Amino acid sequence: MFRQSLFNRYPRSILVITIIVLMAVISIGLLALDKGYSL
């Protein structure tokens, strides 16, 4: 219930944070693949 109200209050910032985290994970993964590391 608390989490739902928090999400309703800040849906845009949660979405932005999720996108930033996803982009960071993808870029780190691409760098690792570039250098030949396997995740």
Backbone as JSON, one array per atom type, in Angstrom:
{
  "sequence": "MFRQSLFNRYPRSILVITIIVLMAVISIGLLALDKGYSL",
  "N": [[0.84, -1.2, 0.0], [1.9, 1.25, 0.86], [3.99, 1.39, -0.96], [2.6, 1.5, -3.35], [1.26, 3.99, -3.14], [3.47, 5.64, -3.08], [4.49, 5.17, -5.62], [2.39, 6.21, -7.13], [2.65, 8.85, -6.48], [5.19, 9.6, -7.38], [5.56, 8.79, -10.22], [6.89, 9.49, -12.58], [9.58, 10.07, -11.9], [10.38, 7.59, -10.93], [10.21, 6.11, -13.26], [12.16, 7.4, -14.8], [14.46, 6.85, -13.26], [14.51, 4.07, -13.5], [14.97, 3.82, -16.26], [17.5, 5.03, -16.46], [19.06, 3.29, -14.9], [18.76, 0.93, -16.41], [20.01, 1.73, -18.82], [22.59, 2.16, -17.89], [23.32, -0.44, -17.09], [23.17, -1.75, -19.56], [25.14, -0.37, -21.03], [27.43, -0.97, -19.54], [27.44, -3.71, -19.91], [27.86, -3.82, -22.7], [30.41, -2.67, -22.83], [31.84, -4.63, -21.45], [31.5, -6.8, -23.18], [32.82, -5.76, -25.35], [35.47, -5.73, -24.43], [35.87, -8.38, -24.21], [35.03, -9.86, -22.07], [32.99, -12.29, -20.43], [29.71, -12.19, -19.26]],
  "CA": [[0.0, 0.0, 0.0], [2.81, 2.39, 0.9], [4.73, 1.41, -2.21], [1.68, 1.94, -4.4], [1.04, 5.44, -3.02], [4.73, 6.26, -3.46], [4.57, 5.09, -7.07], [1.42, 7.14, -7.67], [3.11, 10.21, -6.25], [6.38, 9.88, -8.19], [5.68, 7.8, -11.3], [7.84, 9.92, -13.61], [10.95, 9.92, -11.43], [10.66, 6.15, -10.87], [10.44, 5.7, -14.65], [13.46, 7.94, -15.2], [15.5, 6.09, -12.56], [14.56, 2.75, -14.12], [15.62, 3.95, -17.57], [18.92, 5.32, -16.23], [19.69, 2.04, -14.44], [18.82, 0.01, -17.56], [21.02, 2.2, -19.76], [23.9, 1.92, -17.28], [23.59, -1.88, -17.16], [23.42, -2.1, -20.97], [26.43, 0.17, -21.46], [28.46, -1.77, -18.87], [27.46, -5.0, -20.61], [28.49, -3.63, -24.01], [31.84, -2.49, -22.59], [32.39, -5.93, -21.08], [31.57, -7.59, -24.4], [33.87, -5.15, -26.17], [36.78, -6.13, -23.92], [35.97, -9.82, -24.31], [34.61, -10.54, -20.85], [31.65, -12.88, -20.5], [28.98, -11.83, -18.04]],
  "C": [[0.88, 1.25, 0.0], [3.57, 2.53, -0.43], [3.86, 1.91, -3.36], [1.45, 3.44, -4.34], [2.31, 6.2, -3.41], [4.86, 6.28, -4.98], [3.58, 6.06, -7.72], [1.89, 8.58, -7.51], [4.29, 10.56, -7.15], [6.53, 8.88, -9.34], [6.77, 8.18, -12.31], [9.27, 9.73, -13.15], [11.34, 8.45, -11.32], [10.96, 5.64, -12.28], [11.81, 6.16, -15.12], [14.6, 7.16, -14.56], [15.65, 4.7, -13.18], [15.28, 2.8, -15.46], [17.12, 4.19, -17.41], [19.66, 4.05, -15.81], [19.82, 1.06, -15.6], [19.91, 0.44, -18.53], [22.42, 1.97, -19.21], [24.28, 0.44, -17.38], [23.92, -2.29, -18.59], [24.78, -1.6, -21.41], [27.58, -0.6, -20.81], [28.58, -3.14, -19.56], [28.14, -4.9, -21.97], [29.99, -3.42, -23.86], [32.51, -3.83, -22.26], [32.51, -6.82, -22.32], [32.67, -7.06, -25.32], [35.25, -5.63, -25.73], [36.93, -7.65, -23.87], [35.63, -10.55, -23.03], [33.23, -11.15, -21.07], [30.94, -12.62, -19.19], [28.44, -13.07, -17.36]]
}
